[in-house]
Coordinates of C-alpha atoms in Angstrom, one line a residue:
M1 CA -8.5 -1.5 20.5
T2 CA -11.8 -0.7 18.8
G3 CA -13.5 -3.7 17.3
F4 CA -14.9 -3.6 13.8
K5 CA -17.3 -5.9 12.0
R6 CA -18.2 -5.6 8.3
N7 CA -21.9 -5.4 7.5
A8 CA -23.2 -8.9 6.8
A9 CA -25.3 -7.6 3.9
F10 CA -22.1 -6.7 1.9
D11 CA -22.0 -9.1 -1.1
T12 CA -18.3 -9.7 -1.6
P13 CA -18.4 -11.8 -4.7
Q14 CA -20.8 -9.4 -6.4
F15 CA -18.6 -6.5 -5.5
L16 CA -15.5 -8.1 -6.9
Q17 CA -17.2 -9.4 -10.1
Q18 CA -19.3 -6.3 -10.9
K19 CA -17.7 -3.2 -9.2
W20 CA -14.0 -3.6 -8.4
Q21 CA -12.0 -1.4 -10.7
R22 CA -15.1 -0.8 -12.8
T23 CA -17.3 1.8 -11.2
P24 CA -17.7 3.9 -8.0
V25 CA -19.9 2.3 -5.3
F26 CA -21.5 3.9 -2.3
L27 CA -21.6 1.4 0.7
P28 CA -23.8 2.9 3.4
G29 CA -23.4 1.2 6.8
F30 CA -20.4 -0.8 5.7
L31 CA -19.1 -0.8 9.3
P32 CA -22.2 -0.5 11.5
D33 CA -21.9 1.4 14.8
F34 CA -18.4 2.6 13.7
V35 CA -16.4 4.4 16.4
D36 CA -13.2 6.2 15.6
P37 CA -10.0 4.3 16.7
L38 CA -8.3 7.6 17.3
T39 CA -9.2 11.2 18.0
A40 CA -8.6 14.4 16.0
E41 CA -6.2 15.5 18.8
E42 CA -4.2 12.3 18.4
L43 CA -4.0 12.8 14.7
A44 CA -2.8 16.4 15.2
G45 CA -0.2 15.0 17.6
L46 CA 1.1 12.6 14.9
A47 CA 1.3 15.6 12.5
C48 CA 3.7 17.2 14.9
E49 CA 6.2 14.3 14.7
K50 CA 9.2 14.5 12.3
A51 CA 8.9 10.9 11.3
V52 CA 5.3 11.2 10.2
E53 CA 4.3 12.4 6.7
S54 CA 1.5 15.0 7.0
R55 CA -0.1 17.9 5.1
L56 CA -2.3 20.8 5.9
V57 CA -4.7 22.2 3.3
T58 CA -6.4 25.5 3.9
S59 CA -8.9 27.0 1.5
K60 CA -10.9 30.1 0.8
D61 CA -14.4 29.8 -0.7
N62 CA -13.4 26.4 -2.0
S63 CA -11.5 28.0 -4.9
Q64 CA -8.1 28.9 -3.4
W65 CA -6.2 26.2 -1.7
Q66 CA -2.9 26.4 0.1
L67 CA -0.7 23.4 0.9
E68 CA 1.7 23.1 3.9
H69 CA 3.9 20.1 4.7
G70 CA 4.5 18.9 8.3
P71 CA 5.8 18.4 10.8
F72 CA 3.8 21.2 12.4
P73 CA 4.4 23.0 15.6
E74 CA 1.5 22.7 18.1
Q75 CA 0.8 26.5 17.9
R76 CA 0.0 26.1 14.1
F77 CA -3.2 24.3 15.0
R78 CA -4.2 27.0 17.6
K79 CA -4.0 29.6 14.9
L80 CA -6.3 27.9 12.4
P81 CA -9.8 29.2 11.8
E82 CA -13.0 27.2 12.6
L83 CA -13.7 26.5 8.9
D84 CA -12.1 25.6 5.6
W85 CA -9.1 23.4 6.5
T86 CA -8.1 19.8 6.3
L87 CA -5.3 17.9 8.0
L88 CA -4.0 14.7 6.2
V89 CA -1.7 12.2 7.8
Q90 CA -0.2 9.3 5.8
A91 CA 0.3 5.7 7.0
V92 CA -1.5 6.2 10.3
D93 CA -1.8 2.4 10.4
L94 CA 2.0 2.3 11.2
W95 CA 1.4 4.3 14.3
D96 CA -2.0 3.3 15.6
S97 CA -3.0 -0.4 16.0
G98 CA -6.7 0.5 15.9
V99 CA -6.3 2.2 12.5
A100 CA -4.2 -0.8 11.3
S101 CA -7.0 -3.2 12.2
L102 CA -9.3 -1.4 9.7
K103 CA -7.4 -3.1 6.9
T104 CA -8.8 -6.5 7.9
Q105 CA -12.2 -5.2 6.9
F106 CA -11.0 -5.1 3.3
D107 CA -9.5 -8.6 3.3
F108 CA -11.5 -9.5 0.2
I109 CA -8.6 -7.8 -1.6
P110 CA -5.1 -9.4 -1.1
S111 CA -3.2 -7.7 1.7
W112 CA -0.2 -7.1 -0.4
R113 CA -2.3 -4.7 -2.5
I114 CA -3.0 -2.3 0.3
D115 CA -0.6 0.6 0.5
D116 CA -1.6 2.5 3.7
V117 CA -4.4 4.1 5.6
M118 CA -4.3 7.9 5.4
V119 CA -6.5 9.7 7.9
S120 CA -7.8 13.2 7.4
Y121 CA -9.6 15.6 9.7
A122 CA -11.7 18.3 8.1
T123 CA -13.5 21.2 9.6
P124 CA -16.8 22.4 8.1
A125 CA -16.3 23.3 4.4
G126 CA -12.8 21.7 4.6
G127 CA -11.6 19.8 1.6
V128 CA -8.6 19.4 -0.7
G129 CA -10.2 20.3 -4.0
P130 CA -11.3 18.3 -7.1
H131 CA -8.7 15.6 -8.1
F132 CA -8.3 12.0 -9.1
D133 CA -6.0 9.2 -8.1
Y134 CA -4.3 6.5 -10.1
Y135 CA -5.1 3.9 -7.5
D136 CA -8.2 2.2 -5.9
V137 CA -9.4 3.7 -2.6
F138 CA -12.1 3.1 0.0
L139 CA -13.1 6.3 1.8
L140 CA -14.5 5.4 5.2
Q141 CA -16.3 8.1 7.1
G142 CA -15.5 8.4 10.8
S143 CA -17.0 11.0 13.1
G144 CA -18.8 13.9 11.4
Q145 CA -20.3 14.1 7.9
R146 CA -18.7 14.6 4.5
T147 CA -20.3 15.0 1.1
W148 CA -18.5 13.5 -1.8
Q149 CA -19.1 14.4 -5.4
V150 CA -17.9 12.0 -8.1
G151 CA -17.2 13.2 -11.6
Q152 CA -15.7 12.2 -14.9
L153 CA -13.2 9.4 -15.6
C154 CA -9.7 11.0 -15.9
D155 CA -6.3 9.9 -17.3
S156 CA -2.8 11.1 -17.9
K157 CA -4.1 13.5 -20.6
T158 CA -6.6 15.2 -18.3
R159 CA -5.8 18.9 -17.7
I160 CA -4.3 19.6 -14.3
R161 CA -3.6 22.9 -12.6
N162 CA -1.0 23.0 -9.9
Q163 CA -2.2 25.1 -7.0
S164 CA 0.3 25.4 -4.2
G165 CA 1.6 21.9 -4.9
L166 CA -1.8 20.3 -5.2
A167 CA -2.7 18.6 -8.5
L168 CA -6.2 19.8 -9.0
L169 CA -8.5 19.3 -12.0
D170 CA -8.8 22.1 -14.4
S171 CA -12.5 21.3 -14.7
F172 CA -14.8 19.1 -12.7
E173 CA -18.1 17.7 -13.8
A174 CA -20.1 16.1 -11.0
T175 CA -22.2 13.1 -12.0
A176 CA -23.1 11.8 -8.5
E177 CA -23.2 13.0 -5.0
Y178 CA -23.1 11.0 -1.7
V179 CA -23.4 12.0 1.9
L180 CA -21.2 9.9 4.2
N181 CA -22.0 9.4 7.9
P182 CA -20.0 7.3 10.4
G183 CA -19.4 3.8 9.0
D184 CA -20.3 4.6 5.4
V185 CA -17.8 3.9 2.6
L186 CA -17.3 5.2 -0.9
Y187 CA -15.3 3.1 -3.2
L188 CA -13.5 4.8 -6.1
P189 CA -11.7 2.9 -8.9
P190 CA -8.5 4.5 -10.4
G191 CA -9.1 7.6 -12.4
Y192 CA -12.5 8.8 -11.1
A193 CA -12.6 12.5 -10.3
H194 CA -13.9 13.3 -6.8
W195 CA -14.3 16.2 -4.4
G196 CA -15.1 15.9 -0.7
L197 CA -16.4 18.7 1.5
A198 CA -17.0 18.3 5.2
S199 CA -20.5 19.2 6.3
T200 CA -19.5 18.9 10.0
A201 CA -16.0 18.4 11.5
G202 CA -14.8 14.8 11.4
L203 CA -12.4 12.1 10.4
C204 CA -12.1 10.2 7.1
Y205 CA -10.0 7.0 6.6
S206 CA -8.6 6.4 3.1
I207 CA -7.6 2.8 2.5
G208 CA -5.4 3.2 -0.6
F209 CA -4.0 0.4 -2.8
R210 CA -0.7 0.0 -4.7
D211 CA -1.1 0.2 -8.4
P212 CA 2.4 0.2 -10.0
S213 CA 2.4 1.6 -13.5
L214 CA 3.6 -0.3 -16.5
A215 CA 6.5 2.2 -16.8
E216 CA 7.5 1.5 -13.2
M217 CA 7.4 -2.2 -13.7
L218 CA 9.4 -2.1 -16.9
E219 CA 12.0 0.0 -15.3
G220 CA 12.2 -2.1 -12.1
F221 CA 12.2 -5.5 -13.9
G222 CA 14.7 -4.2 -16.4
D223 CA 17.0 -3.1 -13.6
Y224 CA 16.6 -6.6 -12.0
L225 CA 17.5 -8.3 -15.3
I226 CA 20.5 -6.1 -15.8
A227 CA 21.9 -7.0 -12.4
A228 CA 21.3 -10.7 -13.1
T229 CA 22.7 -10.7 -16.7
D230 CA 26.3 -11.8 -17.4
S231 CA 28.5 -9.4 -19.3
D232 CA 29.3 -12.1 -21.9
C233 CA 25.7 -12.2 -23.0
R234 CA 26.0 -10.0 -26.1
F235 CA 24.6 -9.3 -29.5
R236 CA 26.0 -11.5 -32.2
D237 CA 25.8 -11.2 -36.0
S238 CA 23.8 -13.7 -38.1
P239 CA 25.8 -15.1 -41.0
P240 CA 27.1 -11.9 -42.6
A241 CA 26.1 -10.7 -46.0
I242 CA 27.6 -7.9 -48.0
P243 CA 25.6 -4.8 -47.2
A244 CA 24.0 -2.8 -49.9
Y245 CA 24.7 0.4 -48.0
A246 CA 27.4 0.9 -45.3
G247 CA 25.1 2.5 -42.8
E248 CA 22.0 0.3 -43.2
I249 CA 20.7 -1.9 -40.4
D250 CA 19.6 -5.1 -42.0
P251 CA 16.3 -6.7 -40.9
L252 CA 18.0 -9.9 -39.7
S253 CA 20.4 -8.0 -37.4
L254 CA 17.4 -6.1 -36.0
Q255 CA 15.5 -9.3 -35.5
N256 CA 18.4 -10.9 -33.7
A257 CA 18.7 -8.0 -31.3
F258 CA 15.0 -7.9 -30.6
E259 CA 14.9 -11.6 -29.9
L260 CA 17.8 -11.3 -27.5
V261 CA 16.1 -8.6 -25.5
S262 CA 12.7 -10.2 -25.7
K263 CA 14.0 -13.6 -24.5
A264 CA 15.3 -11.9 -21.3
F265 CA 11.8 -10.5 -20.5
T266 CA 10.1 -13.9 -21.0
K267 CA 11.3 -15.6 -17.8
P268 CA 8.3 -16.2 -15.6
A269 CA 10.3 -17.4 -12.6
S270 CA 12.5 -14.4 -12.7
F271 CA 9.5 -12.1 -13.0
A272 CA 7.7 -13.8 -10.1
S273 CA 10.7 -13.3 -7.8
W274 CA 11.1 -9.7 -8.8
F275 CA 7.3 -8.9 -8.6
G276 CA 7.0 -10.4 -5.1
C277 CA 9.9 -8.2 -3.9
L278 CA 8.3 -5.1 -5.6
V279 CA 4.9 -5.4 -3.9
T280 CA 6.4 -6.1 -0.4
R281 CA 8.9 -3.2 -0.6
P282 CA 8.2 -1.2 2.6
K283 CA 6.8 2.3 2.1
Y284 CA 8.9 3.6 4.9
P285 CA 12.1 1.5 5.0
E286 CA 13.4 3.3 8.1
F287 CA 10.8 1.4 10.1
I288 CA 12.6 -1.9 9.4
Q289 CA 15.7 -1.9 11.6
P290 CA 17.9 -5.0 11.7
M291 CA 18.9 -6.4 15.1
A292 CA 21.9 -4.5 16.5
R293 CA 23.3 -7.9 17.6
P294 CA 22.0 -10.7 15.3
L295 CA 20.2 -13.4 17.2
Q296 CA 21.8 -16.9 17.1
Q297 CA 19.7 -20.0 16.4
A298 CA 20.6 -21.4 19.8
E299 CA 19.0 -18.3 21.5
L300 CA 15.7 -18.6 19.6
G301 CA 13.9 -21.1 21.9
A302 CA 15.1 -19.4 25.1
L303 CA 13.9 -16.0 23.8
L304 CA 10.3 -17.3 23.3
E305 CA 10.3 -19.1 26.7
N306 CA 11.2 -15.9 28.5
D307 CA 7.7 -14.2 28.2
R308 CA 8.6 -12.8 24.8
V309 CA 6.1 -12.7 21.9
I310 CA 6.6 -12.5 18.2
R311 CA 4.7 -9.9 16.2
R312 CA 5.0 -8.4 12.7
N313 CA 6.8 -5.1 12.4
A314 CA 4.1 -2.5 11.8
G315 CA 6.0 -1.2 8.7
S316 CA 6.7 -4.6 7.2
R317 CA 5.0 -6.2 4.2
F318 CA 4.6 -9.9 3.5
A319 CA 3.4 -12.0 0.6
F320 CA 4.0 -15.5 -0.7
L321 CA 3.8 -17.5 -3.9
D322 CA 2.9 -21.2 -3.7
S323 CA 4.9 -23.1 -6.3
T324 CA 3.5 -26.5 -5.7
D325 CA 4.8 -27.9 -8.9
A326 CA 8.3 -26.9 -8.1
G327 CA 8.0 -28.2 -4.5
E328 CA 8.7 -24.8 -3.0
V329 CA 7.1 -21.7 -1.6
L330 CA 8.5 -18.3 -2.1
L331 CA 8.1 -15.9 0.9
F332 CA 8.5 -12.2 0.3
A333 CA 9.3 -10.0 3.2
D334 CA 10.1 -6.3 2.9
G335 CA 11.5 -6.6 -0.6
E336 CA 13.5 -9.8 0.1
V337 CA 12.7 -13.3 -1.2
F338 CA 13.1 -16.6 0.7
S339 CA 13.0 -19.8 -1.3
L340 CA 11.6 -22.5 1.0
S341 CA 10.6 -26.1 0.9
H342 CA 6.8 -26.7 0.6
Q343 CA 6.7 -28.2 4.1
L344 CA 6.9 -24.6 5.4
L345 CA 3.7 -23.5 3.7
D346 CA 1.6 -23.4 6.9
I347 CA 4.1 -21.2 8.6
V348 CA 4.4 -18.9 5.6
V349 CA 0.6 -18.6 5.4
E350 CA 0.5 -17.7 9.1
I351 CA 3.3 -15.1 8.7
C352 CA 1.4 -13.5 5.7
S353 CA -2.0 -13.5 7.3
T354 CA -3.7 -10.4 8.7
S355 CA -4.5 -12.0 12.1
P356 CA -2.2 -11.3 15.1
L357 CA 0.7 -13.7 15.5
N358 CA 1.2 -15.7 18.7
N359 CA 4.0 -18.0 19.9
W360 CA 1.7 -21.0 19.2
S361 CA 2.3 -20.3 15.6
F362 CA 6.0 -21.1 16.0
P363 CA 6.5 -24.3 18.1
I364 CA 10.3 -24.1 18.1
E365 CA 10.7 -27.6 19.5
K366 CA 8.7 -29.0 16.6
M367 CA 10.0 -26.8 13.8
S368 CA 12.5 -28.0 11.3
T369 CA 15.9 -26.5 11.1
E370 CA 14.8 -24.7 7.9
G371 CA 11.8 -23.2 9.8
Q372 CA 13.9 -22.0 12.7
R373 CA 16.4 -20.5 10.3
L374 CA 13.6 -18.6 8.5
L375 CA 12.2 -17.3 11.8
L376 CA 15.7 -16.2 12.8
E377 CA 16.3 -14.4 9.5
L378 CA 13.0 -12.5 9.7
I379 CA 13.8 -11.4 13.3
N380 CA 17.3 -10.4 12.5
Q381 CA 16.3 -8.3 9.4
G382 CA 13.6 -6.6 11.5
S383 CA 10.5 -7.9 9.6
L384 CA 9.4 -9.8 12.8
V385 CA 10.1 -8.3 16.2
T386 CA 9.9 -9.7 19.7
E387 CA 8.5 -7.9 22.7
D388 CA 7.5 -8.5 26.3
A389 CA 4.2 -10.3 26.7
T390 CA 1.5 -8.1 28.2

């Protein structure tokens, strides 16, 4: 695996306080001496796989773009010209451990905020047109050179033209331009228009973040509340008064109904449980496969003694909430919540960390019954996996 080390000159507190979600930032030499963790050929190989989400964008004079969706037959790449095309592959961090390790270089943002690492390969003059995203993204340049123009701040009212399935800006007004070489990074907050063009053939790594919309959260939390609400919780009249008009909704009835609904939404504990499940929901659930034969607690110790190691499923997502006052810790794993005693905090922190797991993290003979049960459940649901030691 390729090793990466963030530039020591990067001022993390200053970036978070002055730049994060505020303004675009060019970070030259963010990863000094950067070497690509995979090749363009390996990326193209992934784009041929049915289980991998990929796209191919070809263009003509940077004005006419054509979008194709993978998987692609190998011969498709042999027919491509030398210029004006870009291959984009989503969630390469699920398939390549070197690409996955890039995420640790952005550990100044909570790990549960990261969505995936998309990798693109562009030939000279290749690009996907002017657009904007609703999420934060770090654009890390690999091999080659790419020029990025940054433009106006956009929103849901910005005029978009659909070109072959690509949501491109109807107008683009460049306000800044940056030339990225290997190891350089361009940070873009949500909404900023941008347009990248490859000067020379090369790779770009897009570390994108999850930014659920208010509408998505209202819908999701609403569904959660509906499922948890008893059918006998209903609207009730206030002391009735003779209505002036038969069809009129009186202010007191309206207030009662509003308070009934509002009260359901003002439950911090319920929201915390739902939110943790939301942000750890796997992007590709098919990666999380339960054990065909559930492991029994008596088998756990023997499993780890037989040269087996525990690791996180590459597609799994973990987060936790430390409720010290309540004497518990909530662990979220792949959209599921585990309510645990606070004594398991160290184990939970280890599971949710970005550093590799090892068997020393789980001393079975010293773990409580609750700790062993947690480990067992995570293995059985597929969030943790065991494999032969190498």
